[in-house]
C-alpha atoms as a PDB file:
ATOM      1  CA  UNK A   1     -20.693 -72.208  57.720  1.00  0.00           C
ATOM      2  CA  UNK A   2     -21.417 -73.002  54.669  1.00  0.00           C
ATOM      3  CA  UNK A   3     -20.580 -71.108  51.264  1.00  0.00           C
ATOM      4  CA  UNK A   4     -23.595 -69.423  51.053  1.00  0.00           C
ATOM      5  CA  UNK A   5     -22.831 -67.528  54.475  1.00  0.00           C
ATOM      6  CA  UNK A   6     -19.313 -66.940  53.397  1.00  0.00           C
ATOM      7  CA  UNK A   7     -19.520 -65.238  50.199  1.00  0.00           C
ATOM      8  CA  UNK A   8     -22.139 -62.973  51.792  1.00  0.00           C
ATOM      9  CA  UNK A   9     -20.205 -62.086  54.210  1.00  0.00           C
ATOM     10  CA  UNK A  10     -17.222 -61.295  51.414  1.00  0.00           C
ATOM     11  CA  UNK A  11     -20.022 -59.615  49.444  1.00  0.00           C
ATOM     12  CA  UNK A  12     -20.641 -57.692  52.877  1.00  0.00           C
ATOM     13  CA  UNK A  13     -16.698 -56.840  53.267  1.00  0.00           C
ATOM     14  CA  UNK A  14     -16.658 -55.954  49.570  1.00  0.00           C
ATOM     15  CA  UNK A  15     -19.330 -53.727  49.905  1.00  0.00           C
ATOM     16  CA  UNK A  16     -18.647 -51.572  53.333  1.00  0.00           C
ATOM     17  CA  UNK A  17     -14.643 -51.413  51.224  1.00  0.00           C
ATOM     18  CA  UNK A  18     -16.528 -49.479  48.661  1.00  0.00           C
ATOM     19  CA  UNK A  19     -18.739 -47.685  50.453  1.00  0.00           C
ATOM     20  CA  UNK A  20     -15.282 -46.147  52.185  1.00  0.00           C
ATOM     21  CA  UNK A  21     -13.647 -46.184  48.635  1.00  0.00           C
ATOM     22  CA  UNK A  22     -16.414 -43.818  47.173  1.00  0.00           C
ATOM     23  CA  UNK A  23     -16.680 -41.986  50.869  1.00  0.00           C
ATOM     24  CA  UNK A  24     -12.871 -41.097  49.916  1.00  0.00           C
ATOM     25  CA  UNK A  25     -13.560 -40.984  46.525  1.00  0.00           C
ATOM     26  CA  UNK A  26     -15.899 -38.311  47.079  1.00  0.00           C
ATOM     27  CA  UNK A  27     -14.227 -36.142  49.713  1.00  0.00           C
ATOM     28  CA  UNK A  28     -10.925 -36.481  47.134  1.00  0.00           C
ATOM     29  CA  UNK A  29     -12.843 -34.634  44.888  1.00  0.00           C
ATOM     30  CA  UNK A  30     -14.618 -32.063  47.035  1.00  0.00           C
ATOM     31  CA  UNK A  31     -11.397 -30.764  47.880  1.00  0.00           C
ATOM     32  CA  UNK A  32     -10.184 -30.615  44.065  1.00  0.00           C
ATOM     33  CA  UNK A  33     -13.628 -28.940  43.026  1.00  0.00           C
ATOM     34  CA  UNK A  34     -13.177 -26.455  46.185  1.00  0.00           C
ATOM     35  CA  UNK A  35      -9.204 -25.462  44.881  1.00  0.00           C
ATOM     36  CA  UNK A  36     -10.476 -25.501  41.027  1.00  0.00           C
ATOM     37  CA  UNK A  37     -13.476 -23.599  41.926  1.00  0.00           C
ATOM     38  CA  UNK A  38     -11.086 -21.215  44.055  1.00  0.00           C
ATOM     39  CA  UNK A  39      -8.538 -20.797  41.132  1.00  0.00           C
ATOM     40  CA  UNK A  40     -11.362 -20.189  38.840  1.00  0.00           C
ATOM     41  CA  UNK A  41     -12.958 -17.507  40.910  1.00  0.00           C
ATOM     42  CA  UNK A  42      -9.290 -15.727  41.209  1.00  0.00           C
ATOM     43  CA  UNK A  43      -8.586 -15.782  37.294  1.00  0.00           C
ATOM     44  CA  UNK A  44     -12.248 -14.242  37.020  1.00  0.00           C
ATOM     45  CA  UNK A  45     -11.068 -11.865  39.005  1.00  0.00           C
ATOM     46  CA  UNK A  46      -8.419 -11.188  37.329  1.00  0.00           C
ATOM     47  CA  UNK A  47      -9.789 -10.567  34.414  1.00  0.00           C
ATOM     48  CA  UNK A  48     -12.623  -8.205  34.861  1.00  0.00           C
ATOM     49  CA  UNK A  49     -10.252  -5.119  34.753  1.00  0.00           C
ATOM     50  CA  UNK A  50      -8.414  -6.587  31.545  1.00  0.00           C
ATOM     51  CA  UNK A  51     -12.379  -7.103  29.819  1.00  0.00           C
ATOM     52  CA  UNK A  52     -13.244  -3.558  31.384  1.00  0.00           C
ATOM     53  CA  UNK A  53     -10.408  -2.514  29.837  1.00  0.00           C
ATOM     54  CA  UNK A  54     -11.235  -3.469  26.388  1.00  0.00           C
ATOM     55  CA  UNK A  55     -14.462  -3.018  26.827  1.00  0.00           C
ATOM     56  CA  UNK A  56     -14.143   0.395  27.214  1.00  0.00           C
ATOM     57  CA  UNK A  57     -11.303  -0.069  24.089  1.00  0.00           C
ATOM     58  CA  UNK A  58     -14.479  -0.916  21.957  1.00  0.00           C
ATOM     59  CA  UNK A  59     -16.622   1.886  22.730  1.00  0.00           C
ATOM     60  CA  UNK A  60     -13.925   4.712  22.152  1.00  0.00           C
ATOM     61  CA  UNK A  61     -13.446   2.872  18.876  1.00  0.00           C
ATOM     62  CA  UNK A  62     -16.568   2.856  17.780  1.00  0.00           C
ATOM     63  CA  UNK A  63     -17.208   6.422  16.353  1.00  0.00           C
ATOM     64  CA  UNK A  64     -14.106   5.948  14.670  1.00  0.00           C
ATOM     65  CA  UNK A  65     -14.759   2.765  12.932  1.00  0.00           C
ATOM     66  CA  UNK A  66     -17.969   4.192  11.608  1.00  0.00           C
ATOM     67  CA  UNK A  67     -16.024   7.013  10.367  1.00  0.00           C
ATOM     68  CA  UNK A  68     -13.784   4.893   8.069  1.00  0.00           C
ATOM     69  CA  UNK A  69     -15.962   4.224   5.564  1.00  0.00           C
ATOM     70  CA  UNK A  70     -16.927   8.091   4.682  1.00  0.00           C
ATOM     71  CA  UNK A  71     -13.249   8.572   4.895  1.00  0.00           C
ATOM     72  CA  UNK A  72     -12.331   5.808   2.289  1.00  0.00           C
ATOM     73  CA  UNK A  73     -14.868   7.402  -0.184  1.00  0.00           C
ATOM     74  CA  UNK A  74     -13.275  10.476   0.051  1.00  0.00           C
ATOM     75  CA  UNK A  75      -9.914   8.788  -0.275  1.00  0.00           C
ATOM     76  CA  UNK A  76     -10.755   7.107  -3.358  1.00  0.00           C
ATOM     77  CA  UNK A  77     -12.353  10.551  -4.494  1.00  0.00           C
ATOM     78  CA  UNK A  78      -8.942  11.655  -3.852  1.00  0.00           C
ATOM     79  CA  UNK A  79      -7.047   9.493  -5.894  1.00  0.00           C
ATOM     80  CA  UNK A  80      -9.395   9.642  -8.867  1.00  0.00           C
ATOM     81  CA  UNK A  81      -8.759  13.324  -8.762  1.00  0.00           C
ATOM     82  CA  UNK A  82      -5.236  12.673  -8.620  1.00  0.00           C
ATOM     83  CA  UNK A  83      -5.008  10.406 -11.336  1.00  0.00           C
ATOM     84  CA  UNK A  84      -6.784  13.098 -13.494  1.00  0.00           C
ATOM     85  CA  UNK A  85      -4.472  15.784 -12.466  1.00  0.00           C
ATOM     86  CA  UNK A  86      -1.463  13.682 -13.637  1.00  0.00           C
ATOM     87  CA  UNK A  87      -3.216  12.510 -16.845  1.00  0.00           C
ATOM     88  CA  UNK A  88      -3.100  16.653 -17.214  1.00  0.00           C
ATOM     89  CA  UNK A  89       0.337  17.053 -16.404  1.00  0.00           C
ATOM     90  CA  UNK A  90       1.131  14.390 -18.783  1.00  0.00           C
ATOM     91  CA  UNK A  91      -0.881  15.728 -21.728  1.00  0.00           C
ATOM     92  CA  UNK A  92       0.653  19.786 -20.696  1.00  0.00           C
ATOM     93  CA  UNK A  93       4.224  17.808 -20.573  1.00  0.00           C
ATOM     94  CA  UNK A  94       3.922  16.411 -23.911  1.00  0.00           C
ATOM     95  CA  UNK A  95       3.069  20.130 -25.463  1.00  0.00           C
ATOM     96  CA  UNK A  96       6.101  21.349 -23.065  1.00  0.00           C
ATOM     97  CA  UNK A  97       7.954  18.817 -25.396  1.00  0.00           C
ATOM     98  CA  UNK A  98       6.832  19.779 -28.721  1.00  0.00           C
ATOM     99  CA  UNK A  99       7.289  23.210 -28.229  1.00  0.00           C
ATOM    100  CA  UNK A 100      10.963  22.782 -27.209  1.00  0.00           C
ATOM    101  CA  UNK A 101      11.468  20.541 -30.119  1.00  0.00           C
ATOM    102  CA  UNK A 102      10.532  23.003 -32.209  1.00  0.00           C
ATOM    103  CA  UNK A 103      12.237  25.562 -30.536  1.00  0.00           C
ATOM    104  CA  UNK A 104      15.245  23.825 -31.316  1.00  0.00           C
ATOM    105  CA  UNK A 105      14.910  23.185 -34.737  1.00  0.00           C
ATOM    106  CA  UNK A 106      14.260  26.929 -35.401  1.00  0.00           C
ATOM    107  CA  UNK A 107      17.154  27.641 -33.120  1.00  0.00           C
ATOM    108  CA  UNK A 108      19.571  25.172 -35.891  1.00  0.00           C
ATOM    109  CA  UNK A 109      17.772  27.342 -38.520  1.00  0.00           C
ATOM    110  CA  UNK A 110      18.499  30.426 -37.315  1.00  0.00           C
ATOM    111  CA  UNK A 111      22.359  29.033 -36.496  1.00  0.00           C
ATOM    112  CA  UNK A 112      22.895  27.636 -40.402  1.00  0.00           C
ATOM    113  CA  UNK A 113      21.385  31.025 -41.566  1.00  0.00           C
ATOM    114  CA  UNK A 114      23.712  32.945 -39.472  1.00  0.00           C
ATOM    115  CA  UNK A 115      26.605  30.734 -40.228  1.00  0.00           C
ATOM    116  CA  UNK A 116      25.449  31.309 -43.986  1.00  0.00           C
ATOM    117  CA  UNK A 117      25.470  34.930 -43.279  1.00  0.00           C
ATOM    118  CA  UNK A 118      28.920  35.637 -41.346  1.00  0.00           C
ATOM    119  CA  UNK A 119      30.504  33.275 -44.009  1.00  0.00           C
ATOM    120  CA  UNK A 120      29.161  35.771 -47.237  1.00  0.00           C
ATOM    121  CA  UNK A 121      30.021  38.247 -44.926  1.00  0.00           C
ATOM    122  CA  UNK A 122      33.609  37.401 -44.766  1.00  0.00           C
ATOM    123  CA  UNK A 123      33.887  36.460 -48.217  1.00  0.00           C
ATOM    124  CA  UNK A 124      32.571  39.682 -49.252  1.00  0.00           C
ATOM    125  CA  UNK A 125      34.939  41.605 -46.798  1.00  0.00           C
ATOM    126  CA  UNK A 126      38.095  39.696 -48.001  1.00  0.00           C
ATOM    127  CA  UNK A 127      37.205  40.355 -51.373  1.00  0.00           C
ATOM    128  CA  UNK A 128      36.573  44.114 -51.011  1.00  0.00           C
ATOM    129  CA  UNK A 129      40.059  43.945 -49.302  1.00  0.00           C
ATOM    130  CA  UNK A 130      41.683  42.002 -52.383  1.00  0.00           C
ATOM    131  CA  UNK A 131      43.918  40.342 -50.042  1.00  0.00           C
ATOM    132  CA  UNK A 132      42.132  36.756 -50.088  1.00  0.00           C
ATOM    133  CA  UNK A 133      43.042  34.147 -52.782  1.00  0.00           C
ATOM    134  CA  UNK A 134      41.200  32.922 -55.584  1.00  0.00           C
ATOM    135  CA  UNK A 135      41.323  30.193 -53.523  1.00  0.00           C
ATOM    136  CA  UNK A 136      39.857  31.018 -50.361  1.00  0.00           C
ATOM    137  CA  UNK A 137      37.135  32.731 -52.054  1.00  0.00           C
ATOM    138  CA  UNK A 138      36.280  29.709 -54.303  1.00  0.00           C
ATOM    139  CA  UNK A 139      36.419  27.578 -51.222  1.00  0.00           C
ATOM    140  CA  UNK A 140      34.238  29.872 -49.360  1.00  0.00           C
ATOM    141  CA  UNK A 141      31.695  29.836 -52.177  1.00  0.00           C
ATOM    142  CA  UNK A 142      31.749  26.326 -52.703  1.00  0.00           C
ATOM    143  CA  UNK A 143      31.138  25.697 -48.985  1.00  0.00           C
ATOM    144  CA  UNK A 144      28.355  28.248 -49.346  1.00  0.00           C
ATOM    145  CA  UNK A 145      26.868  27.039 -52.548  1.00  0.00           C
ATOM    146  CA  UNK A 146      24.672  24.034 -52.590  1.00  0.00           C
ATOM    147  CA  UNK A 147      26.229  20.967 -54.973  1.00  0.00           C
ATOM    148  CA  UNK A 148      25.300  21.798 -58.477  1.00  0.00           C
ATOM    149  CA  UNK A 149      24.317  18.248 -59.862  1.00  0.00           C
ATOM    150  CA  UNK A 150      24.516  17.867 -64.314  1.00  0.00           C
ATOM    151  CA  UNK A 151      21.066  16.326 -65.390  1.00  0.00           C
ATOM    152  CA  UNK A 152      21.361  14.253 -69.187  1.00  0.00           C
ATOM    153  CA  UNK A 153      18.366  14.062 -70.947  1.00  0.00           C
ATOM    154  CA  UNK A 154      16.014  12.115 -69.674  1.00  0.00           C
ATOM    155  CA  UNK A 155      17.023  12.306 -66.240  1.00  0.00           C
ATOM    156  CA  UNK A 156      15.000  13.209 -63.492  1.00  0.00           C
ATOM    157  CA  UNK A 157      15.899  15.766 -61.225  1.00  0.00           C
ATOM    158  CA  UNK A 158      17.393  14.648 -58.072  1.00  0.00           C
ATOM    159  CA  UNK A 159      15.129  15.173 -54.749  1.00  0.00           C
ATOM    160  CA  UNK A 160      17.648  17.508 -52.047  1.00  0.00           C
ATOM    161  CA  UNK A 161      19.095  15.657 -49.472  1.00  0.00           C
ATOM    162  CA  UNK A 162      18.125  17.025 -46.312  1.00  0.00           C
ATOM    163  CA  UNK A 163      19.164  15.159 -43.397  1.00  0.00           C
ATOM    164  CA  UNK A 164      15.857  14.895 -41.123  1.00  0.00           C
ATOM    165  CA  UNK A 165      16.049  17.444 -38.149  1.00  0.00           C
ATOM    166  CA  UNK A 166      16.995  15.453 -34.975  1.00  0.00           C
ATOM    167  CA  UNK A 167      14.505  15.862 -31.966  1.00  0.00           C
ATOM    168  CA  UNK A 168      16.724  18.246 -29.579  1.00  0.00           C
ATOM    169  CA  UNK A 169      15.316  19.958 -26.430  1.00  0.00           C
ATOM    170  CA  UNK A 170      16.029  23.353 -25.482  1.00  0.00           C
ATOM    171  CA  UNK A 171      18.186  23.531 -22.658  1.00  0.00           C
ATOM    172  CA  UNK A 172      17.494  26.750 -20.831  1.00  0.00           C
ATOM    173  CA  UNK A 173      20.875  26.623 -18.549  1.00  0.00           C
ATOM    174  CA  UNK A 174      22.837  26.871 -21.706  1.00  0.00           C
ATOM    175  CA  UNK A 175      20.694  29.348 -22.864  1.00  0.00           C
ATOM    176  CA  UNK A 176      20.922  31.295 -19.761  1.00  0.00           C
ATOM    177  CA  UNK A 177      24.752  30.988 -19.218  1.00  0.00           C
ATOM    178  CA  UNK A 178      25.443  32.128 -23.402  1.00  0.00           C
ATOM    179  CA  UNK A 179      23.622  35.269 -21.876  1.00  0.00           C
ATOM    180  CA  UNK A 180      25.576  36.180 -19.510  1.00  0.00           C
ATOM    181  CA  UNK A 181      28.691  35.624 -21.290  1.00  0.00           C
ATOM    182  CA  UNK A 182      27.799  38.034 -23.550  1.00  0.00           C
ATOM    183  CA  UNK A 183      26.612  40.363 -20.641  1.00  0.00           C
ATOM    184  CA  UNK A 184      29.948  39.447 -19.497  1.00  0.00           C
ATOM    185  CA  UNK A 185      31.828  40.489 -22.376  1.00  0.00           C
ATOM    186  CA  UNK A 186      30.272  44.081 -23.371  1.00  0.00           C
END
C-alpha cells in the first residue's frame, strides 16, 4: 500500500464522516425549523384576535379623530371670546372702582359737612341756653373756624392745606348694617 492508496482511503473515511455529519446536521435542523415554524404559527395565532381587536380600535376612532380638528377651532374660538369677555369685565371693574372711590369721597364730604353742621348746631343751642362757657363756645368756634393766618406786606398768601382725599371703597355691608340700626332704633 503505498501512501497514495492510504490517504485516499482517509480522504474516503473523511468524506462518508461528513456526509453523516451534514445528514445529522441537516435532520438537527429540520426538527428545529419544524418546532420554530410550529411556535411561530401558534403566536400568529394568537395574535389575530389582539390585531382584530385594534383593528377594529382604529376604525371606531376614526370619525372621531377627524372631528378634533373642527373641535379645536371652535375651542380656540372659545377662548378668544373668553379672553374678550374678561378684558370687559376688567375695563366694567375698573369703572365699578372709580365710582366707589368717588362715592366715598362724597360720603367724607357729606360726613365733615354734617359734623360742621351738628357742631354750629350745638354751639348755637348752648348759647341760646346761656349755660355754656365762654370757653366752650370759643373752643367750639375755633374748632369750627378755619386757622386765620396774619399776612405782612409783601407776603404772599398761603395756598390751604388740604390733605389729598385717600382712595376708600364703599363698603356696602357697612352701609347696609348702619341701616338697619337705625331701622332698629326708631
Amino acid at each position: 500500500m503505498d501512501i497514495l492508496q492510504i490517504a485516499l482511503i482517509a480522504l474516503v473515511v473523511v468524506g462518508i464522516w461528513a456526509v453523516v455529519e451534514v445528514a445529522l446536521t441537516m435532520r438537527s435542523a429540520r426538527r428545529d425549523v419544524e418546532r420554530l415554524a410550529s411556535s411561530a404559527t401558534e403566536v400568529i395565532e394568537q395574535a389575530q384576535p389582539v390585531v382584530a381587536k385594534l383593528d377594529g380600535m382604529v376604525d371606531e376612532l376614526e370619525p372621531a379623530v377627524k372631528q378634533v380638528a373642527p373641535l379645536l377651532e371652535k375651542t380656540e374660538g372659545t377662548v378668544d371670546a373668553a379672553n374678550v369677555s374678561l378684558e370687559r369685565l376688567n375695563g366694567i371693574l375698573e369703572d365699578v372702582s372709580s365710582v366707589s372711590g368717588t362715592a366715598s369721597t362724597v360720603t367724607d364730604a357729606v360726613n365733615r359737612v354734617a359734623e360742621s353742621a351738628a357742631s354750629g348746631v350745638a354751639s348755637v343751642v348752648s348759647r341760646l341756653r346761656g349755660g355754656a362757657s365762654a370757653e366752650e363756645a370759643a373752643r367750639l368756634d375755633a374748632s369750627s373756624e378755619p386757622e386765620r393766618v396774619e399776612l405782612k406786606p409783601g407776603d404772599s398768601a398761603p395756598e390751604p392745606e388740604e390733605p389729598p382725599a385717600p382712595t376708600r371703597y364703599v363698603d356696602y355691608g357697612e352701609v347696609a348694617s348702619a341701616g338697619e340700626t337705625s331701622e332698629n332704633a326708631e
